[in-house]
Structures are given as structure tokens and as C-alpha cells.
XYZ file of C-alpha atoms in Angstrom:
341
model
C 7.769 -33.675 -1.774
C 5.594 -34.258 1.359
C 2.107 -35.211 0.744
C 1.051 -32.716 3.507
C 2.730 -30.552 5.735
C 2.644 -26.696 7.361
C 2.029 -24.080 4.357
C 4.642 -22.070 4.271
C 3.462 -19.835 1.246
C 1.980 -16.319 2.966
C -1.009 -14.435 1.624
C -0.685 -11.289 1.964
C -3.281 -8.379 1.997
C -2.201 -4.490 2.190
C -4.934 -1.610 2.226
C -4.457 1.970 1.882
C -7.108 4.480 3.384
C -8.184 8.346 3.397
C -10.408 10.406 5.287
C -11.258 13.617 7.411
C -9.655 11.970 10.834
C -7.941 14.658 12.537
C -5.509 11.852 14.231
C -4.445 10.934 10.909
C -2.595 14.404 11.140
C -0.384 13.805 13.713
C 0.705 9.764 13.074
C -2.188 8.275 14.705
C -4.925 6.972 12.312
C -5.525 3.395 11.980
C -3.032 2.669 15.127
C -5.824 4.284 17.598
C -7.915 0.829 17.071
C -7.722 -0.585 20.211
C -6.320 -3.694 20.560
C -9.424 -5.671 20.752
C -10.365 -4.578 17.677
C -7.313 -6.234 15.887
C -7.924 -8.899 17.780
C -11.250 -9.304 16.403
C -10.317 -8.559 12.722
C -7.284 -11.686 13.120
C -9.956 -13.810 14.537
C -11.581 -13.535 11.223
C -8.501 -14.733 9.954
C -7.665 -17.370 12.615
C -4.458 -16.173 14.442
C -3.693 -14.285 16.810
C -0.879 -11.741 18.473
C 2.577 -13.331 19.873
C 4.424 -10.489 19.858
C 4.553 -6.680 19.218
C 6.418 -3.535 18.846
C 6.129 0.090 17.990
C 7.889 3.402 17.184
C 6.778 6.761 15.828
C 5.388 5.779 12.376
C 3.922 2.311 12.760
C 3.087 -0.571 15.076
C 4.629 -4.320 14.584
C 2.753 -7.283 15.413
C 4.628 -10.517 15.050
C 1.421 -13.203 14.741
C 0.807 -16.967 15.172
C 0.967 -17.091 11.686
C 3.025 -14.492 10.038
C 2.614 -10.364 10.887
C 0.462 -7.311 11.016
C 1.463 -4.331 9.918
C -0.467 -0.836 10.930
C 0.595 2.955 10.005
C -1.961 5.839 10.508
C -3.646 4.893 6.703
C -2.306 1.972 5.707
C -2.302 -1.907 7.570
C -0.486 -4.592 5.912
C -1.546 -8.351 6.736
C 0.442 -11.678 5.960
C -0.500 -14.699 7.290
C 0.368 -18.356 6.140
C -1.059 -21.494 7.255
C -4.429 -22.493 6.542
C -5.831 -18.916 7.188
C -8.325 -17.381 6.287
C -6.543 -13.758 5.460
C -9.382 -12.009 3.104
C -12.090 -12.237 6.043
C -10.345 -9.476 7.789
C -11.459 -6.952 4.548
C -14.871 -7.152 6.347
C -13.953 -6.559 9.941
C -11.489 -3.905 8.758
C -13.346 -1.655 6.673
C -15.592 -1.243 9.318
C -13.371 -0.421 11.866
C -11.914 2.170 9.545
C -15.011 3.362 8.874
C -15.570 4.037 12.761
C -12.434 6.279 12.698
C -13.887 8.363 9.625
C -11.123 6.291 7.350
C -12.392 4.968 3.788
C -10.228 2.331 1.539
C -8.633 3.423 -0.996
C -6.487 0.651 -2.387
C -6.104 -2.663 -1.932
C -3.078 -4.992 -2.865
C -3.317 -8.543 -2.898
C -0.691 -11.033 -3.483
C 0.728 -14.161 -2.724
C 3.007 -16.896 -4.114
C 2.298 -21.181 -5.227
C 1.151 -22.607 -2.317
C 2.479 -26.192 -1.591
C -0.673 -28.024 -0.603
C -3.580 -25.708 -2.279
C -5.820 -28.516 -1.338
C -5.459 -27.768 1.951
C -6.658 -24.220 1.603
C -10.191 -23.007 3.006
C -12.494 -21.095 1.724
C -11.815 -18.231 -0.238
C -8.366 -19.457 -0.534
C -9.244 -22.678 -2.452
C -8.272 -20.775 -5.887
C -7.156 -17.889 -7.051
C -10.753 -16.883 -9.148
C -12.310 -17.601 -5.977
C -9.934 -15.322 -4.008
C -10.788 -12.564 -6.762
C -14.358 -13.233 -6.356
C -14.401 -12.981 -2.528
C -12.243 -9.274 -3.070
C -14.996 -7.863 -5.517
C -17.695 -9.053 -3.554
C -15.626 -7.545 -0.112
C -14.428 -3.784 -1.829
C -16.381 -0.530 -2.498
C -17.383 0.207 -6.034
C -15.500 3.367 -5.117
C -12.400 1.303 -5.828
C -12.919 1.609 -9.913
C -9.420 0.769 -11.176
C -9.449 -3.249 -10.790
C -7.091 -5.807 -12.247
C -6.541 -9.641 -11.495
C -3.768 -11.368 -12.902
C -0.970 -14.125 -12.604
C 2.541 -13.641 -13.359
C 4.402 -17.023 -14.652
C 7.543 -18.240 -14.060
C 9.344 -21.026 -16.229
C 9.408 -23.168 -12.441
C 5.199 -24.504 -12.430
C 5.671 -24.344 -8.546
C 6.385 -20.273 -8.701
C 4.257 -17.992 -9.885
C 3.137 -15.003 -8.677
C -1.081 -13.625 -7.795
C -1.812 -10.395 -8.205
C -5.192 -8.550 -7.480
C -5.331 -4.636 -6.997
C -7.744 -1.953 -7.324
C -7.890 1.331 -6.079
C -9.773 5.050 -6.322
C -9.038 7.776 -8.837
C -7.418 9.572 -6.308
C -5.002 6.813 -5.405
C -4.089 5.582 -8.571
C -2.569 9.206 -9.702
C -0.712 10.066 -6.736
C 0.585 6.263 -5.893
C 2.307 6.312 -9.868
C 4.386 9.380 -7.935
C 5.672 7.335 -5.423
C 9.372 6.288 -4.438
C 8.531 3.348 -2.077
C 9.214 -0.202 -3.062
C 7.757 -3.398 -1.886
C 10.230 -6.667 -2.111
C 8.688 -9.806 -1.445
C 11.018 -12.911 -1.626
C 9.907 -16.523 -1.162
C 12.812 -19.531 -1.103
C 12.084 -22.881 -1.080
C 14.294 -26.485 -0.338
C 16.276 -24.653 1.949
C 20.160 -26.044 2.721
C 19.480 -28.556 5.401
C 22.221 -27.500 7.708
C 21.017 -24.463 7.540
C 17.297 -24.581 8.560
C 18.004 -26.957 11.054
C 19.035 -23.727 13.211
C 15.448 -22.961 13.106
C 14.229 -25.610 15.507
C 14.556 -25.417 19.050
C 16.731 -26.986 21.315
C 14.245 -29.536 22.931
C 14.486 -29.739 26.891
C 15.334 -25.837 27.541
C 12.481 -24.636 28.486
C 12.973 -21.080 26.542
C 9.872 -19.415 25.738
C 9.315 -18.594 21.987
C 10.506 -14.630 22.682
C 14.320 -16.084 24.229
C 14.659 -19.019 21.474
C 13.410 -16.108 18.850
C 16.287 -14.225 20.221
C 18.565 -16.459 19.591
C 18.023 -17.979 16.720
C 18.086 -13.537 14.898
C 21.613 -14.318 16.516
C 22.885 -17.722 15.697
C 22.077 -17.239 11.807
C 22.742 -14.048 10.978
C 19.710 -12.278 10.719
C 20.036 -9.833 12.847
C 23.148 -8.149 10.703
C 20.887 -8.256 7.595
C 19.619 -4.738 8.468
C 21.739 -3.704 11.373
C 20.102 -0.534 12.193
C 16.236 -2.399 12.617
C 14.659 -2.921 15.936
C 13.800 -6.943 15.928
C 10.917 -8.117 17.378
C 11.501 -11.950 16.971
C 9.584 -15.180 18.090
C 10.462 -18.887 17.799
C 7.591 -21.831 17.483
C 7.623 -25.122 19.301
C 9.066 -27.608 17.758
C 10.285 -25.302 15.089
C 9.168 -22.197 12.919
C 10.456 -18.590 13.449
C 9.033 -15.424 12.771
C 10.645 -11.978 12.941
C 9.539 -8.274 12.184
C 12.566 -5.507 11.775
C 11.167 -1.596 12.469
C 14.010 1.014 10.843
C 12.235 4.047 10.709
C 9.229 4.361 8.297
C 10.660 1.196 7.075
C 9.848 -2.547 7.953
C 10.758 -5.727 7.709
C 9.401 -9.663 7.878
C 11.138 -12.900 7.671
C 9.248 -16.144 8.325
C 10.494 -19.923 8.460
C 9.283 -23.286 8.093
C 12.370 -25.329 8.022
C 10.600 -28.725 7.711
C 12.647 -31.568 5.430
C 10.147 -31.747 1.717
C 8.496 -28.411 2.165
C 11.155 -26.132 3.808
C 10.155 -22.761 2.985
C 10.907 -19.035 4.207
C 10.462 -15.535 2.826
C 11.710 -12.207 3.086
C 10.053 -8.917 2.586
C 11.172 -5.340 2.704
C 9.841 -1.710 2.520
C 12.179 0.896 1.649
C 12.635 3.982 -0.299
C 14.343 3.402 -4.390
C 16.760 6.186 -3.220
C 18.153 3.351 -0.936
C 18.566 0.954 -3.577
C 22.482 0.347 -2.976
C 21.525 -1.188 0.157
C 19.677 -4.063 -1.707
C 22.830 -5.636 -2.993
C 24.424 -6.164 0.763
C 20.449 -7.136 2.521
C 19.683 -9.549 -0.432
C 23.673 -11.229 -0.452
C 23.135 -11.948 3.213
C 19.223 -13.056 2.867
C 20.479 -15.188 0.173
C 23.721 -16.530 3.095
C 21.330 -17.824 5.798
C 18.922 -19.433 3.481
C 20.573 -20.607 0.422
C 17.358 -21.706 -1.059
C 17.588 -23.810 -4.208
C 14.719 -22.170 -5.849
C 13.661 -18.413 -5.154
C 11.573 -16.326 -6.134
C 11.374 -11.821 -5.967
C 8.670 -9.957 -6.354
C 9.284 -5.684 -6.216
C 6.646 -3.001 -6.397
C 7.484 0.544 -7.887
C 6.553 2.945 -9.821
C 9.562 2.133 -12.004
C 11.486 -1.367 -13.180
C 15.133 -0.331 -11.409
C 14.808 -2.186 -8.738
C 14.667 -5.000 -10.552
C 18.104 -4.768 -12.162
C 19.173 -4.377 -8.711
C 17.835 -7.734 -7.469
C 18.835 -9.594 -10.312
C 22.322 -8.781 -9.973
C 22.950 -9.600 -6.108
C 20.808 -12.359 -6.470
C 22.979 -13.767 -9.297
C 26.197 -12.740 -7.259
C 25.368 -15.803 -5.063
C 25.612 -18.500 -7.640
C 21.871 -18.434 -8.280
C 20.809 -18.457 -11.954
C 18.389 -15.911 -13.388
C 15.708 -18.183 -15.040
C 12.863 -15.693 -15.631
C 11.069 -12.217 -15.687
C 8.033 -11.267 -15.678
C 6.609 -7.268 -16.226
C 3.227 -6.224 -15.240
C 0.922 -2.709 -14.210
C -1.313 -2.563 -11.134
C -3.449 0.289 -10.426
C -2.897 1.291 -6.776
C 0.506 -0.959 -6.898
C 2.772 0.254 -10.005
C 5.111 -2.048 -11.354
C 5.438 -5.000 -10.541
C 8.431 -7.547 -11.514
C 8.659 -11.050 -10.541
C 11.749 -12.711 -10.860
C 12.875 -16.524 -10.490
C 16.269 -17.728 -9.599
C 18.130 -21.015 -9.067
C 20.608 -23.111 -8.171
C 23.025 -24.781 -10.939
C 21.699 -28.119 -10.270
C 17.591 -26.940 -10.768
């Protein structure tokens, strides 16, 4: 393993908000901040916008490090990197709070990072991290819970800190939306070498994003999703999909000794069929040797689902783990793989 390197391991922050804003009515919300203002909350954070797109239900910003997420009453950060993601609470709530938009909930998660020494402040542990959110939410946000979720691999487990209002935490338990985070490490060399760019052709990192969605595949992992894609110089490649109410995220760092990428979906559990074809070819592009999946409910189905497409790919199931998050649901993390681990 490299003794330092690019973090590949996102953070990733997700907050939920309510309020009297007529806008929110009629899909505008949280995507009337003007684009200054998200500016200002990701220079809390230390990125910044490379590329965007929109439809009817949300906006899609593909970042410097990682992507922004924003429907009417919900925004969705992950960044990786040494940023400095839970500074944008700050910023963010008072934004909202411009619009006539309170939090909520709040989700927090993110995976082992590969060089936590590396990490700033509040990312330098995870009780700090949980700290820093206590200090940063509402005491309107009552239903609180901190937690990690092992693995039997020491380099995988999965943080966990949610919280939400009274409100939020009885009508999220109703819903059918799932959450799938997926984070692969020691990627097949061959394979992540088609995520650096082609030195001397002068593509910007929009046309070498292009065609690296093509030349691996990704771009038949959901067929029907808009791609808004971006490649980094010398390497790195980041990518949201937009299908509907429905997004996606995959992000590379295809370095030898700390090659690392992850996949995340939205989508609703009636959909769940889908999961077996998306996850077989996430698993074809990739073929990590160690992976991990994380899925949100309100139920454990999903799970059953990933564990058996994962496992369809030669990966071996090597542990679960079952926990309850108010303003989250259930959440099951799952580790997988390869024969020789």
C-alpha cells in the first residue's frame, strides 16, 4: 500500500428540509439558490463546480472533488480528497433559512479512508466528525444516533451519523426510496488504466470524460440516464447519471496501491429487478478485489438483492451488518471479495 496518495474514500453529507416556501410547491425550493451561493457553501468545503446538469426534479453538479446534489428540499454532498465536507452544514442552513426552509434530517456517512492522517479538521476521526455535527444541527433535530458498522476486512467499515425531527422520522419509515452506496478498492489494473488520459491530446476534461463513459462501459450501466461526465488531468473521472427523480454518481481514482472508485444509486424498491443487471455491470468495469455496499430503506430486501448479483460475479459474501437510523431507516452494509482475499 502507498504511504500517501489521493483519498479516494468520499464523505458524504445529505440533508432533508421543510418549510412554508411557496416555490417548494412547484419543484423549485432549494434549486432557486443562486449559483453563488453554492459556490460559497463548496468553498467551505474546498472544491468547486466542473460541470453541471439539470432536468425537472433536480440539478447535477459534477465537482472538483466528487458531486452536489440539489432537489427543491433535499441537497446531497460527496466530496473526497482532503475536504472539508461538514463546513458546508453552516453555510447551508443559512441559505435555507433565507428561502424560509428548516433542516429536518441529516445523513452522514462515509467509508475507511486510506490515509486518515491526512484528513483535516473535523475529518481527523470519526468522534470528532460527530462532535462537529452536534455542535453544527438544531436541537430541533431530537432523534440522534452515531454509530459504526464492522466488517470482517479492518480496511471497510462503514460511519453512520443521523438525526432528524419528529416529523421526519415518522413519515421517512413510510418511504420506498433506497440509497446504494458502493465503494471498490485494488481495482483490475487493465482496467483502471482506461481512466487516465491519453497524454498529448489536448482534450479538455468534458471530451476525455466523454470518452472514457464510452470506452468502459459506463454509459450502458443505466442506459436511460442523462451523463454529465468529466475526466481529471493526469487521471481521475467523475460522472453524475440524471433518470428522472433518480440519480446517479461514479467516481475514480485508478492510481496503482490505492486504486479506488464507488458507485451510488437512488431509486425506488419497486425497481429492485434492475439492481441485478446495474450492479453485474458496475461489478464488469471495475472488478474490484474488495467491495463494499451500503443500502438505505425502510426495509432489508434490498439487501438480498445485492448480495446475490454481487455474488453472481465470483465475489464472495464475507459479511453483514444490520442497523436503524432515525431519518435514514435501515441500513445494511455488506462486504464482498475476491477468491484470493
Amino acid at each position: 500500500m502507498a504511504q500517501s496518495g489521493f483519498e479516494g474514500f468520499e464523505k458524504r453529507l445529505e440533508l432533508n428540509f421543510f418549510g412554508d416556501d411557496p416555490m417548494m410547491n412547484i419543484g423549485i425550493g432549494l434549486r432557486q439558490l443562486s449559483f453563488e451561493s453554492v459556490q460559497e457553501i463548496l468553498d467551505a468545503v474546498q472544491c468547486t463546480v466542473v460541470s453541471a446538469m439539470g432536468n425537472q426534479y433536480f440539478d447535477a453538479y459534477v465537482l472538483s472533488e466528487s458531486s452536489l446534489f440539489v432537489y427543491p428540499t433535499k441537497i446531497i454532498i460527496k466530496t473526497c480528497g482532503t475536504t472539508q465536507l461538514l463546513k458546508s452544514i453552516s453555510p447551508l442552513l443559512s441559505h435555507a433559512h433565507d428561502i424560509g426552509l428548516n433542516v429536518c434530517g441529516c445523513r452522514y456517512t462515509r467509508g475507511n479512508f486510506i490515509f486518515p492522517k491526512a484528513q483535516p479538521f473535523p475529518h481527523t476521526s470519526f468522534k470528532e466528525e460527530v462532535m462537529y455535527l452536534e455542535e453544527s444541527l438544531p436541537n430541533s433535530l431530537c432523534y440522534r444516533k452515531a454509530s459504526v458498522m464492522p466488517s470482517n476486512k479492518t480496511t471497510h467499515s462503514w460511519h453512520v451519523y443521523s438525526a432528524s425531527t419528529d416529523e421526519y422520522h415518522m413519515v421517512h419509515h413510510m418511504s420506498n426510496v433506497f440509497t446504494m452506496e458502493v465503494c471498490m478498492t485494488e481495482l483490475d489494473r487493465v482496467l483502471a488504466r482506461k481512466f487516465y488520459q491519453h497524454s498529448g491530446n489536448g482534450n479538455s476534461g468534458d471530451i476525455s470524460g466523454k470518452e472514457m463513459t464510452m470506452a468502459t462501459g459506463i454509459n450502458d450501466i443505466i442506459p436511460s440516464a442523462l451523463i454529465c461526465d468529466f475526466s481529471f488531468d493526469p487521471c481521475g473521472y467523475s460522472m453524475n447519471g440524471v433518470n428522472g427523480v433518480h440519480y446517479s454518481t461514479i467516481h475514480v481514482t485508478p492510481e496503482d496501491g490505492y486504486s479506488y472508485a464507488s458507485f451510488e444509486l437512488m431509486g425506488f424498491t419497486d425497481d429492485s429487478d434492475d439492481i441485478d443487471r446495474i450492479l453485474n455491470k458496475v461489478v464488469q468495469i471495475f472488478r474490484p478485489s474488495t467491495m463494499s455496499v451500503s443500502t438505505t430503506c425502510a426495509s432489508h430486501d434490498m439487501s438480498m438483492h445485492v448480495k446475490n448479483a454481487i455474488e453472481q460475479n465470483g465475489l464472495i459474501h464475507r459479511s453483514c451488518t444490520i442497523d436503524e437510523f432515525p431519518a435514514a431507516g435501515s441500513i445494511v452494509f455488506q462486504t464482498f471479495t475476491t477468491r484470493r482475499k
